[in-house]
mmCIF file with all atom_site columns, C-alpha atoms in Angstrom:
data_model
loop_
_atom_site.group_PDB
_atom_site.id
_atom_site.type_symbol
_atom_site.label_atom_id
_atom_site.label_alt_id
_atom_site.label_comp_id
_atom_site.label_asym_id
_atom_site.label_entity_id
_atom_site.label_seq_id
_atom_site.pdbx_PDB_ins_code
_atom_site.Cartn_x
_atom_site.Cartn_y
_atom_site.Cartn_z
_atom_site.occupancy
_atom_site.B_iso_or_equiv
_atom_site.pdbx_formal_charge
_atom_site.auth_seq_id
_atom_site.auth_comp_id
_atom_site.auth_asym_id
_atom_site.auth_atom_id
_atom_site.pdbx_PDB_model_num
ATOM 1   C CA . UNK A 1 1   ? 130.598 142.750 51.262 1.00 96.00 ? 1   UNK A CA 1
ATOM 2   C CA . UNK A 1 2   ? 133.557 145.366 52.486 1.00 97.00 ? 2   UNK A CA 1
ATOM 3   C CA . UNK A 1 3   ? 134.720 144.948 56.060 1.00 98.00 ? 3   UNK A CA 1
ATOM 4   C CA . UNK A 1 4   ? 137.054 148.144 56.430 1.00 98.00 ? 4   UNK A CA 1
ATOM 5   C CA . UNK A 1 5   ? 138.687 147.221 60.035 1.00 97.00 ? 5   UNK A CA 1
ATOM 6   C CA . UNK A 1 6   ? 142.391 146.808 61.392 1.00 96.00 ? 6   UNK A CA 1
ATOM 7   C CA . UNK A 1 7   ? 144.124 143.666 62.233 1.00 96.00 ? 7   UNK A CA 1
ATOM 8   C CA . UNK A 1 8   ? 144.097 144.836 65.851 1.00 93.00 ? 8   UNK A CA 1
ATOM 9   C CA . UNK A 1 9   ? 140.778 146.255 66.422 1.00 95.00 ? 9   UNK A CA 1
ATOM 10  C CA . UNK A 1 10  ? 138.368 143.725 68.774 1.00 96.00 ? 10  UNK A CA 1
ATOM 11  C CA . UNK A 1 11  ? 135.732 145.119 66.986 1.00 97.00 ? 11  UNK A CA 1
ATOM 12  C CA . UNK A 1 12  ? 136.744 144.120 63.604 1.00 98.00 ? 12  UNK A CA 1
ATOM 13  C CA . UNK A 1 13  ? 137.734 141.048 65.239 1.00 98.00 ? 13  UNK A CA 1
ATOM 14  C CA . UNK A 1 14  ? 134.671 139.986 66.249 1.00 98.00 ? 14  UNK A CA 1
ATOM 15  C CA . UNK A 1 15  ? 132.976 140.675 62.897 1.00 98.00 ? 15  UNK A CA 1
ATOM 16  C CA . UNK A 1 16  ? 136.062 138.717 61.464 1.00 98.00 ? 16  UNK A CA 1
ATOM 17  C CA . UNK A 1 17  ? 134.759 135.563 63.045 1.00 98.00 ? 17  UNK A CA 1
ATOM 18  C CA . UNK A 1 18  ? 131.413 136.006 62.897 1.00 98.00 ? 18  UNK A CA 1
ATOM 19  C CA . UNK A 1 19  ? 131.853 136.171 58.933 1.00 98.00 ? 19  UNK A CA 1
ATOM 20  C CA . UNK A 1 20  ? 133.866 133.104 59.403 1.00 98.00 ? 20  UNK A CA 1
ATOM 21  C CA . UNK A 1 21  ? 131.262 131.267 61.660 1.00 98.00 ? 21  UNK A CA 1
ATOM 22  C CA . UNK A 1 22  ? 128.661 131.672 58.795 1.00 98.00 ? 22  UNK A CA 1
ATOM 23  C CA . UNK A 1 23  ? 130.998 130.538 55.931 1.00 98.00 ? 23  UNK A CA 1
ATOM 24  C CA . UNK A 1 24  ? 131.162 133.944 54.088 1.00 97.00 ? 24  UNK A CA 1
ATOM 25  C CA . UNK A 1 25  ? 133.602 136.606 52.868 1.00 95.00 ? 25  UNK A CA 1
ATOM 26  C CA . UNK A 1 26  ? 134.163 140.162 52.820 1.00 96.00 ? 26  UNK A CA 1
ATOM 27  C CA . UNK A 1 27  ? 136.644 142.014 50.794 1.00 96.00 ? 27  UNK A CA 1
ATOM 28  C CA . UNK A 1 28  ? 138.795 143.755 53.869 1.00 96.00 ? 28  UNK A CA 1
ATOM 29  C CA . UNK A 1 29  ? 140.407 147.431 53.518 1.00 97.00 ? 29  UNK A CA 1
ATOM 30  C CA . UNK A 1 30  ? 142.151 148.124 56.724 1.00 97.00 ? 30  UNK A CA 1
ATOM 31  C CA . UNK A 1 31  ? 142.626 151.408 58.123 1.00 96.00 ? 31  UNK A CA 1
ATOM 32  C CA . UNK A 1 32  ? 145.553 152.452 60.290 1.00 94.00 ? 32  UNK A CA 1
ATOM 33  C CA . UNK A 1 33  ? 144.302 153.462 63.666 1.00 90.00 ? 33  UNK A CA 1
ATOM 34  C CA . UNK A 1 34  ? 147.321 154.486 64.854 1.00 88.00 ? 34  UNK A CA 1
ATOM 35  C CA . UNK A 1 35  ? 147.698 156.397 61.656 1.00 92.00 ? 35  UNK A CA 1
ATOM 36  C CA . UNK A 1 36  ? 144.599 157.939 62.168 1.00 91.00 ? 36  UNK A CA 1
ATOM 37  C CA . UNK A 1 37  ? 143.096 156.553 58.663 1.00 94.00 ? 37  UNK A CA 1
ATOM 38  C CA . UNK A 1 38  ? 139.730 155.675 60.333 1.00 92.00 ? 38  UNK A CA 1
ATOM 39  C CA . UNK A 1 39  ? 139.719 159.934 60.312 1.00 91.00 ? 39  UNK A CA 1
ATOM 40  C CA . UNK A 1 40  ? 139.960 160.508 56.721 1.00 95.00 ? 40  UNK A CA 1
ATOM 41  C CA . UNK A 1 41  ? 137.260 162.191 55.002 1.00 96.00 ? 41  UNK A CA 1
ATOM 42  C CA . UNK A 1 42  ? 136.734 159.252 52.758 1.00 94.00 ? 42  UNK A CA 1
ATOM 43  C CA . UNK A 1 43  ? 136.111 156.918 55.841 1.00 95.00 ? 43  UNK A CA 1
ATOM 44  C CA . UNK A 1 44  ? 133.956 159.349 57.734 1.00 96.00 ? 44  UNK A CA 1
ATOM 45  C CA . UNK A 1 45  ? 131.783 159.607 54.737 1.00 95.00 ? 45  UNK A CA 1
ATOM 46  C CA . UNK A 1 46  ? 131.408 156.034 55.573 1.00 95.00 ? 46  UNK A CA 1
ATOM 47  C CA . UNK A 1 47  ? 130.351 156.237 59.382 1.00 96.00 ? 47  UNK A CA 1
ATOM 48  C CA . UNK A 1 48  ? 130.518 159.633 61.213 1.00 96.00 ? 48  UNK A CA 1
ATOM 49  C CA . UNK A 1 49  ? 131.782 157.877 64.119 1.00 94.00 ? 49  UNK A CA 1
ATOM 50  C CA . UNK A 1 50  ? 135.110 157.410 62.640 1.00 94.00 ? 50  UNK A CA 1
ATOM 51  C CA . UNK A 1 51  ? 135.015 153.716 64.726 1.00 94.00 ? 51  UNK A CA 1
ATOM 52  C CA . UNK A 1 52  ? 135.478 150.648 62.691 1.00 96.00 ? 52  UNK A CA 1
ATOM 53  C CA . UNK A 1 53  ? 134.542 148.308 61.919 1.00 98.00 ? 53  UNK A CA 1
ATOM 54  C CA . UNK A 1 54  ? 132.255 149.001 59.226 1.00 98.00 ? 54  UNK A CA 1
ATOM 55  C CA . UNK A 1 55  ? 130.302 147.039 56.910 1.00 98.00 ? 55  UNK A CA 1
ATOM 56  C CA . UNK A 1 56  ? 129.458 147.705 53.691 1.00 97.00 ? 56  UNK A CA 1
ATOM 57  C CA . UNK A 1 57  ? 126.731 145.136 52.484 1.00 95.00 ? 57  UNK A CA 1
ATOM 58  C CA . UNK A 1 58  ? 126.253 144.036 48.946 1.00 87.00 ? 58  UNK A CA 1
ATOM 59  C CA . UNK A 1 59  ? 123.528 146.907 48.272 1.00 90.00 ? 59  UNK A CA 1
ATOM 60  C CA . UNK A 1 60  ? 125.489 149.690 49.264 1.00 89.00 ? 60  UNK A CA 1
ATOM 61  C CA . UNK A 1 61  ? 124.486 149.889 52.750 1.00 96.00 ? 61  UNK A CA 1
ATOM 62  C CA . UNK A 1 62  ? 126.799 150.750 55.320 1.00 97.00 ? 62  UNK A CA 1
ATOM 63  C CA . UNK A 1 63  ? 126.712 148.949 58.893 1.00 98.00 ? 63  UNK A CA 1
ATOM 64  C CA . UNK A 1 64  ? 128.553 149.932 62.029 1.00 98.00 ? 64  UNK A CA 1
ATOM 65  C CA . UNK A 1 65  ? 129.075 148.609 65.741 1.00 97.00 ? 65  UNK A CA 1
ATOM 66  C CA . UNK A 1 66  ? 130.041 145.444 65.689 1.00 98.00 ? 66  UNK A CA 1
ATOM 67  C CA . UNK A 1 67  ? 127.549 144.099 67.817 1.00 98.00 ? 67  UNK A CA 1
ATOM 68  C CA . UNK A 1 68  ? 124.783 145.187 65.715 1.00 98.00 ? 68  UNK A CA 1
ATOM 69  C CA . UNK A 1 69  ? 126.860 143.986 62.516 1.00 98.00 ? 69  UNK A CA 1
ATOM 70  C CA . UNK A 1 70  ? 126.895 140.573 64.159 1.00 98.00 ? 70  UNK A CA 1
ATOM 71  C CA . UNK A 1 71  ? 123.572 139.862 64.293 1.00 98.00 ? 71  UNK A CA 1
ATOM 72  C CA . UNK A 1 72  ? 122.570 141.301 60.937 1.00 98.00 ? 72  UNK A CA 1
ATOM 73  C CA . UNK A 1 73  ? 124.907 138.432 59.818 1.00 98.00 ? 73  UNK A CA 1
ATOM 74  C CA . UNK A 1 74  ? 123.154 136.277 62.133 1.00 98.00 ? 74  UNK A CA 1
ATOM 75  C CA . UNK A 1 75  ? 119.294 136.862 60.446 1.00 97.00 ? 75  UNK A CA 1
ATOM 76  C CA . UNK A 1 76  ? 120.550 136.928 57.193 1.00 97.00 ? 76  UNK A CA 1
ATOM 77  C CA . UNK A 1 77  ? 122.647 133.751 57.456 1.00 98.00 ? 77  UNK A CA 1
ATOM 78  C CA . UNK A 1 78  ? 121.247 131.740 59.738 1.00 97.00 ? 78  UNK A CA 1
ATOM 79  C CA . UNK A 1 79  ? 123.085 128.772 60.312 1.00 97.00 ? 79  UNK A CA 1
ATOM 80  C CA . UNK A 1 80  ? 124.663 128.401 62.493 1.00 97.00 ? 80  UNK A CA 1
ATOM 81  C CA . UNK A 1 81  ? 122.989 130.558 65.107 1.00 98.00 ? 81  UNK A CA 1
ATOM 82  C CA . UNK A 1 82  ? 124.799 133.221 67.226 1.00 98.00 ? 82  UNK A CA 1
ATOM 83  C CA . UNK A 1 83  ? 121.927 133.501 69.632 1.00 98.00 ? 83  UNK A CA 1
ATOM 84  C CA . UNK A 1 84  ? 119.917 130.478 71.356 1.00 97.00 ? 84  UNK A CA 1
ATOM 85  C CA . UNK A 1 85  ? 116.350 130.530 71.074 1.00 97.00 ? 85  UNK A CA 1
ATOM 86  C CA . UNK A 1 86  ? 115.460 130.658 74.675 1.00 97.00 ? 86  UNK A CA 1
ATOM 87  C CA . UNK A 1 87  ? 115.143 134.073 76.118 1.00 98.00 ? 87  UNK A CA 1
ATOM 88  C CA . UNK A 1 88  ? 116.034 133.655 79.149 1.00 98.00 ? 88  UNK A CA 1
ATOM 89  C CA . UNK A 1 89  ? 119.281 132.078 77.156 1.00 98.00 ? 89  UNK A CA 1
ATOM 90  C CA . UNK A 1 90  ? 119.163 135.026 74.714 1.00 98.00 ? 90  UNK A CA 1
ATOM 91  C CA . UNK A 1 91  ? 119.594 137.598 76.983 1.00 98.00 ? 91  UNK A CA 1
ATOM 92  C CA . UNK A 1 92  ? 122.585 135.796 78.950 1.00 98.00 ? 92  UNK A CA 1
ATOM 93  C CA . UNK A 1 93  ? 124.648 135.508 76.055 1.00 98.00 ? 93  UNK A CA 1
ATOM 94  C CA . UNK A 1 94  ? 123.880 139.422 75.120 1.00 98.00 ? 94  UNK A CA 1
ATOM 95  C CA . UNK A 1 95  ? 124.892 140.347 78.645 1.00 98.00 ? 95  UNK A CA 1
ATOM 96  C CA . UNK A 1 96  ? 128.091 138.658 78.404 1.00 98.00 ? 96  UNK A CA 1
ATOM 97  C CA . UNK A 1 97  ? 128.911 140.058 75.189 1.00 98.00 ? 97  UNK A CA 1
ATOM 98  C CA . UNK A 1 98  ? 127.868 143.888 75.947 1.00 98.00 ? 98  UNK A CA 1
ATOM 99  C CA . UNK A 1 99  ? 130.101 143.430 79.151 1.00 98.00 ? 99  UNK A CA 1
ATOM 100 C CA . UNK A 1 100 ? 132.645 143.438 76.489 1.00 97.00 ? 100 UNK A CA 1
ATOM 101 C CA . UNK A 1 101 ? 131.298 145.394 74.377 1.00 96.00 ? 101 UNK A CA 1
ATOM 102 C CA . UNK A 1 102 ? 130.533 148.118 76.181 1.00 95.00 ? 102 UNK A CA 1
ATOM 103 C CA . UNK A 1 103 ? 131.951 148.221 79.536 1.00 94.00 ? 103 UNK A CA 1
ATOM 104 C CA . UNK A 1 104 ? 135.516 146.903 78.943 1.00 95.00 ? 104 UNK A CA 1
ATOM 105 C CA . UNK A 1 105 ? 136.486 147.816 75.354 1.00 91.00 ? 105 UNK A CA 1
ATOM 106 C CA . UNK A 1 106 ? 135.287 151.302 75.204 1.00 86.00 ? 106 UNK A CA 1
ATOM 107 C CA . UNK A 1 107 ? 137.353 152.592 78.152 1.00 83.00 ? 107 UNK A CA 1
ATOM 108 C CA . UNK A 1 108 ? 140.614 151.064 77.270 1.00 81.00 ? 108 UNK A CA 1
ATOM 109 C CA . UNK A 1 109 ? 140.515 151.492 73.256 1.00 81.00 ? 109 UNK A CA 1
ATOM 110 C CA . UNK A 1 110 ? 143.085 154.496 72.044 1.00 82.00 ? 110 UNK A CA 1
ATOM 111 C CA . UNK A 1 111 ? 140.941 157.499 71.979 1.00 82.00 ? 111 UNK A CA 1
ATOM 112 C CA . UNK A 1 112 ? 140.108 156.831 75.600 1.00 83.00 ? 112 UNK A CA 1
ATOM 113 C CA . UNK A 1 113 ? 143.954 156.058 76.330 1.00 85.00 ? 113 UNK A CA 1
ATOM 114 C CA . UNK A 1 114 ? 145.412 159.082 74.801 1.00 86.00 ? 114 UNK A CA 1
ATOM 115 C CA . UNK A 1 115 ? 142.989 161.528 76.540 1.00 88.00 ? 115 UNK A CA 1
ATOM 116 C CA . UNK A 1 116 ? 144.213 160.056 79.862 1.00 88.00 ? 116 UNK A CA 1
ATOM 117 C CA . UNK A 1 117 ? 147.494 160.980 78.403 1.00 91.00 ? 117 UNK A CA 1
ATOM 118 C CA . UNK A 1 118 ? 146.410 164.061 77.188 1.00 91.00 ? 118 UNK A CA 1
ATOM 119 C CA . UNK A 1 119 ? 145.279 165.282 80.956 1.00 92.00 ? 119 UNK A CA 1
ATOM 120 C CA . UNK A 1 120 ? 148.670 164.146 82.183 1.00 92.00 ? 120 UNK A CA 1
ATOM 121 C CA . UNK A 1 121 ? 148.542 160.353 83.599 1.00 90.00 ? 121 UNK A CA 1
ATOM 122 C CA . UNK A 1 122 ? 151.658 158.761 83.411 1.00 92.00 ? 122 UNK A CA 1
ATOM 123 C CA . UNK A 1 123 ? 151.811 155.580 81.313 1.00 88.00 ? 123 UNK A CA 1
ATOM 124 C CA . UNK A 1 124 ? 151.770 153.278 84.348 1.00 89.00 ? 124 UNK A CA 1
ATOM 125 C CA . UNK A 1 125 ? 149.005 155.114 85.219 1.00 90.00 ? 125 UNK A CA 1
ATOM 126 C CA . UNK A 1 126 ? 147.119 154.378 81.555 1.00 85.00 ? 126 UNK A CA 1
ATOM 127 C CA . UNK A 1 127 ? 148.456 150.821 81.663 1.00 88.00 ? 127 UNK A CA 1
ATOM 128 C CA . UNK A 1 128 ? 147.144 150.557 85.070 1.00 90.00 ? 128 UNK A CA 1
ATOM 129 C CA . UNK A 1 129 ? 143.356 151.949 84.108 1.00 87.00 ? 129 UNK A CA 1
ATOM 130 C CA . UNK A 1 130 ? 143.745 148.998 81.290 1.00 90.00 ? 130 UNK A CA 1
ATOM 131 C CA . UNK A 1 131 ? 144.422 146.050 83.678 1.00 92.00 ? 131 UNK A CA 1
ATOM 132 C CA . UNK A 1 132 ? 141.995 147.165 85.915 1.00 94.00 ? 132 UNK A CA 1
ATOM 133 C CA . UNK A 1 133 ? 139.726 147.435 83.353 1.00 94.00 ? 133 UNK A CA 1
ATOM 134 C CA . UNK A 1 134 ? 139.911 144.448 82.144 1.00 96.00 ? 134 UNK A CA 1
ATOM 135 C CA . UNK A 1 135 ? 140.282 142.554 85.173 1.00 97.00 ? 135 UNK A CA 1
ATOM 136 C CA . UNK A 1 136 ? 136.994 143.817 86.601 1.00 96.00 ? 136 UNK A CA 1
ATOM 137 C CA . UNK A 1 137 ? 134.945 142.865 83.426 1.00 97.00 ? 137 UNK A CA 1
ATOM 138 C CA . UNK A 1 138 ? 136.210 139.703 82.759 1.00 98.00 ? 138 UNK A CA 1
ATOM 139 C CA . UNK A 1 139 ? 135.867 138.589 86.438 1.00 98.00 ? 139 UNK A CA 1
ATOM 140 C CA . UNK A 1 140 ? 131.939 139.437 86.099 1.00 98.00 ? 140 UNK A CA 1
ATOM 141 C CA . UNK A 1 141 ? 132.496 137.436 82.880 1.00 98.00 ? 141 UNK A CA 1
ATOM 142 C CA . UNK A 1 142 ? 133.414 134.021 84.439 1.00 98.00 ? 142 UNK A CA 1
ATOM 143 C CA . UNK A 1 143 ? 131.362 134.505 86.779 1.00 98.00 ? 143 UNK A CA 1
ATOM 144 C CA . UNK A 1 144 ? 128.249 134.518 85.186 1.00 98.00 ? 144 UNK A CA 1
ATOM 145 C CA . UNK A 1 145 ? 128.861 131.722 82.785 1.00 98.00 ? 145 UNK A CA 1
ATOM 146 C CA . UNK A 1 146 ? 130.327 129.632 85.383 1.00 97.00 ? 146 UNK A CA 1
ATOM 147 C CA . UNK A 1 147 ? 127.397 127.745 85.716 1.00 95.00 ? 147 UNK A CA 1
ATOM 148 C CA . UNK A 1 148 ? 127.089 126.974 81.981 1.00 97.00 ? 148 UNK A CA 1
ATOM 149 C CA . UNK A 1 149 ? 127.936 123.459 80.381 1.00 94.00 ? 149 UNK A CA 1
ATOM 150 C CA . UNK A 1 150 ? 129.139 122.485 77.413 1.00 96.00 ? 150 UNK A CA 1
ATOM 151 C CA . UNK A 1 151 ? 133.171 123.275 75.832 1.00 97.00 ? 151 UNK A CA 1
ATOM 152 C CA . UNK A 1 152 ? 131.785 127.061 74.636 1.00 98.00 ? 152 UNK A CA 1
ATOM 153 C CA . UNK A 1 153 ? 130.438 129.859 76.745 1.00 98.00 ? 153 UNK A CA 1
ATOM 154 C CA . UNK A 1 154 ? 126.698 129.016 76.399 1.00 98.00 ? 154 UNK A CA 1
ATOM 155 C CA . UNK A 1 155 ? 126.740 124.785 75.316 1.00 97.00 ? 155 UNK A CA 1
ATOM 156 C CA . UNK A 1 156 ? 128.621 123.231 72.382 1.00 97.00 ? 156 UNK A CA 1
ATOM 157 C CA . UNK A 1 157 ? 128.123 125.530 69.836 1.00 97.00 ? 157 UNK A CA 1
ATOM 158 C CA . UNK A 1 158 ? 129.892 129.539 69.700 1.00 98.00 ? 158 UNK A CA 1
ATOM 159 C CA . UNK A 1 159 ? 127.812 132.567 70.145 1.00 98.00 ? 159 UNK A CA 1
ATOM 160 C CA . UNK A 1 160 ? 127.708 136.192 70.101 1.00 98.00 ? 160 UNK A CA 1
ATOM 161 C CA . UNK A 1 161 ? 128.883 135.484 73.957 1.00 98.00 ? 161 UNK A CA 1
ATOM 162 C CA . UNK A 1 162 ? 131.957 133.538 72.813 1.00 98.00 ? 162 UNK A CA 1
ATOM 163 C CA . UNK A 1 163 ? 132.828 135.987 69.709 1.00 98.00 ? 163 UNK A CA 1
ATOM 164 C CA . UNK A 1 164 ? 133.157 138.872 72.059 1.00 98.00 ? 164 UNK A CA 1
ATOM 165 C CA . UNK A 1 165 ? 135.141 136.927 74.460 1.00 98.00 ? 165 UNK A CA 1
ATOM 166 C CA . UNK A 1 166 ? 138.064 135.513 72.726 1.00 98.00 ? 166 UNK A CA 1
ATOM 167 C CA . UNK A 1 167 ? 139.400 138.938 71.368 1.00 98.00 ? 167 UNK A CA 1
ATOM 168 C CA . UNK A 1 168 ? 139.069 140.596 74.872 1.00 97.00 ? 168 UNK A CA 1
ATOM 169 C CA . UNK A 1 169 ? 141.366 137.734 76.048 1.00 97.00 ? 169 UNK A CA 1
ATOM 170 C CA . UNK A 1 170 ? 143.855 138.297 73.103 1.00 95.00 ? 170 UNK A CA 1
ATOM 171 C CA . UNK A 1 171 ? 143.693 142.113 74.183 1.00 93.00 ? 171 UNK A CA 1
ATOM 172 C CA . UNK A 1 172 ? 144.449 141.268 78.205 1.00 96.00 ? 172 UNK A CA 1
ATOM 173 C CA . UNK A 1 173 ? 147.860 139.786 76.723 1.00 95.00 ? 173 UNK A CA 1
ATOM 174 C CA . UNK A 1 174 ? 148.731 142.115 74.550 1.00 91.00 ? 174 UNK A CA 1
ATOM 175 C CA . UNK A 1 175 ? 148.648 144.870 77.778 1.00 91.00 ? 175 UNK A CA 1
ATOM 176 C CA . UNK A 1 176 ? 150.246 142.067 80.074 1.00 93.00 ? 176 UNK A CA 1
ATOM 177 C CA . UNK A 1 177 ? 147.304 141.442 81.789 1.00 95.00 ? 177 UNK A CA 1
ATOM 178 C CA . UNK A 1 178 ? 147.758 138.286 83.932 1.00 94.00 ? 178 UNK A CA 1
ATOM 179 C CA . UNK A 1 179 ? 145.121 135.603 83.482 1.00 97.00 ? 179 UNK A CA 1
ATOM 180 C CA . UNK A 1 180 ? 142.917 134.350 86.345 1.00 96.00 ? 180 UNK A CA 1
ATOM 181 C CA . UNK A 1 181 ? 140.216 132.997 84.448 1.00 98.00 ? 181 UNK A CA 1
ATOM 182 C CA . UNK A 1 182 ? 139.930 129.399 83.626 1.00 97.00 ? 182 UNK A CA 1
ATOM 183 C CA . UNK A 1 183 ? 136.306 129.174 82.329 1.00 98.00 ? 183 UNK A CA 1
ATOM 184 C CA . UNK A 1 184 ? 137.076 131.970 80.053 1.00 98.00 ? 184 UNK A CA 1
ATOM 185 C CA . UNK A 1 185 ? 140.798 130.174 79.265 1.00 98.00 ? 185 UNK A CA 1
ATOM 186 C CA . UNK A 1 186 ? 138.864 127.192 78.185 1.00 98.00 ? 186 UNK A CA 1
ATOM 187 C CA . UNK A 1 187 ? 136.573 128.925 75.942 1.00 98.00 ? 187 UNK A CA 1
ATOM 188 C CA . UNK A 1 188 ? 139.397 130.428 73.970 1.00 98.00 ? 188 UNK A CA 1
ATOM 189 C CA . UNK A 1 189 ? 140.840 127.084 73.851 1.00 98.00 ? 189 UNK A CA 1
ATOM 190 C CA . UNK A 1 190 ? 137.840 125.460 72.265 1.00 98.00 ? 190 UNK A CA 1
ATOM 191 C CA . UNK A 1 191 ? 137.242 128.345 70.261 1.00 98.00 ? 191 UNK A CA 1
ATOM 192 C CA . UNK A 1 192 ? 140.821 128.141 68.418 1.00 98.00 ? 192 UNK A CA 1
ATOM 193 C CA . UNK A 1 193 ? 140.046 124.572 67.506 1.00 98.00 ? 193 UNK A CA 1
ATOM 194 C CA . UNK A 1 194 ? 137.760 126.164 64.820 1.00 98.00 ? 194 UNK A CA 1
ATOM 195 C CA . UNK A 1 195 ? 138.662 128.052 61.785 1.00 98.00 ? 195 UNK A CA 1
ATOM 196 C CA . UNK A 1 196 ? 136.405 130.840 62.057 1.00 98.00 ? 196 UNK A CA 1
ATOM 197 C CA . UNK A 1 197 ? 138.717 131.759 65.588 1.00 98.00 ? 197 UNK A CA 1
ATOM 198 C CA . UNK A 1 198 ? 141.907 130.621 64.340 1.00 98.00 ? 198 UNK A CA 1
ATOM 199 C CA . UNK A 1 199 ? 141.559 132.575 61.078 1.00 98.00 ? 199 UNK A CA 1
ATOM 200 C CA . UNK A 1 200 ? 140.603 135.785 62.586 1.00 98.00 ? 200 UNK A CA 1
ATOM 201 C CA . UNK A 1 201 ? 143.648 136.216 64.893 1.00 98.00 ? 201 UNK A CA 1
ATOM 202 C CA . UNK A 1 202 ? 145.204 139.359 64.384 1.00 97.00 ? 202 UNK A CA 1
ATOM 203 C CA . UNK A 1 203 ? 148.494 137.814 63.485 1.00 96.00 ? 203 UNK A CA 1
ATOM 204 C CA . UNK A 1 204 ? 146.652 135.960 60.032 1.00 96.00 ? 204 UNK A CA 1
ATOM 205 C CA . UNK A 1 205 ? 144.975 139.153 59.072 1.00 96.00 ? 205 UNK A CA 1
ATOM 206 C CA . UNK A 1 206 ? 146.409 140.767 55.516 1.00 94.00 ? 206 UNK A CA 1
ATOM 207 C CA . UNK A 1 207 ? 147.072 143.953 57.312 1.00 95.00 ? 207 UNK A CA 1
ATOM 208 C CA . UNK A 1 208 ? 149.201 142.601 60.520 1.00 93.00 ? 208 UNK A CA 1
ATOM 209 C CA . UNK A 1 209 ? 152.290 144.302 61.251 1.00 82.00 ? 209 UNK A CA 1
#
């Protein structure tokens, strides 16, 4: 498998642990999103989107969204699972991870950012549409797994919810976002303890700057 990411992407983040979390490997090529790399020709031929990360599987298919990536990991390597069985469980843990994934990271990622600069916000202003941002989501975050036991977001074992959860925290620091969550705080913490986290950071990635 190819992962073609960047050290600080979420995204690739995510898919970073998830790989981890199921014991396997993926050759990574990084592309420079403040470059622009993930707009080369080359890496559009891989996913129109020009988003990363992408996946490129052992047959020559080519995976994107990281989400979706995640749980084609998930069915084809199924220990440990990334997803209880219960559906009422199921769906929880999907909620809290498309929070993430689709109401907080989309609308502070660097496209998103430089339009706002394009149409002539200041940067407090920008930084300002981040915190808030972030804030709002990962309020909604702690409190819907705030009556969930166990040392990870959903029990004692990670899932999709907790793989979506600890790069959005290491994103709210790097903008300066103060942290008010201690559910959420906790997670992380547990989270680290494993390799699959701890090796994914950004700052243990090949790429890192």
């Amino acid at each position: 498998m190819i992962l073609h990411g960047y050290f600080r992407s979420t995204a690739s983040w995510r898919v970073r642990i998830a790989l981890g979390l199921k014991g396997q490997e993926a050759v990574q090529v990084s592309h420079h999103l403040r470059k622009g790399e993930h707009r080369s020709p080359a890496f559009l031929a891989l996913n129109p989107q020009g988003l990363l990360p992408a996946l490129e599987v052992d047959d020559g298919q080519v995976l994107t969204q990281s989400l979706a990536i995640i749980e084609y990991l998930d069915e084809l390597f199924p220990e440990p699972a990334l997803l209880p069985t219960d559906p009422v469980q199921k769906a929880k843990v999907r909620a809290v991870a498309q929070i993430v994934a689709c109401d907080i990271h989309p609308v502070q990622n660097l496209k998103v950012l430089q339009r706002l600069r394009d149409l002539g916000h200041s940067e407090d202003q920008v930084q300002e549409w981040v915190a808030k941002t972030i804030e709002e989501g990962l309020d909604a975050v702690e409190q819907l797994i705030a009556d969930q036991s166990g040392r990870f977001a959903f029990g004692d074992t990670p899932t999709l919810a907790d793989i979506c959860i600890v790069p959005q925290l290491g994103n709210a620091r790097r903008f300066g976002v103060e942290l008010r969550w201690p559910r959420i705080q906790a997670i992380e913490a547990a989270c680290l303890e494993l390799n699959a986290f701890k090796s994914a950071v950004p700052s243990a990635q090949p790429d890192a700057e």
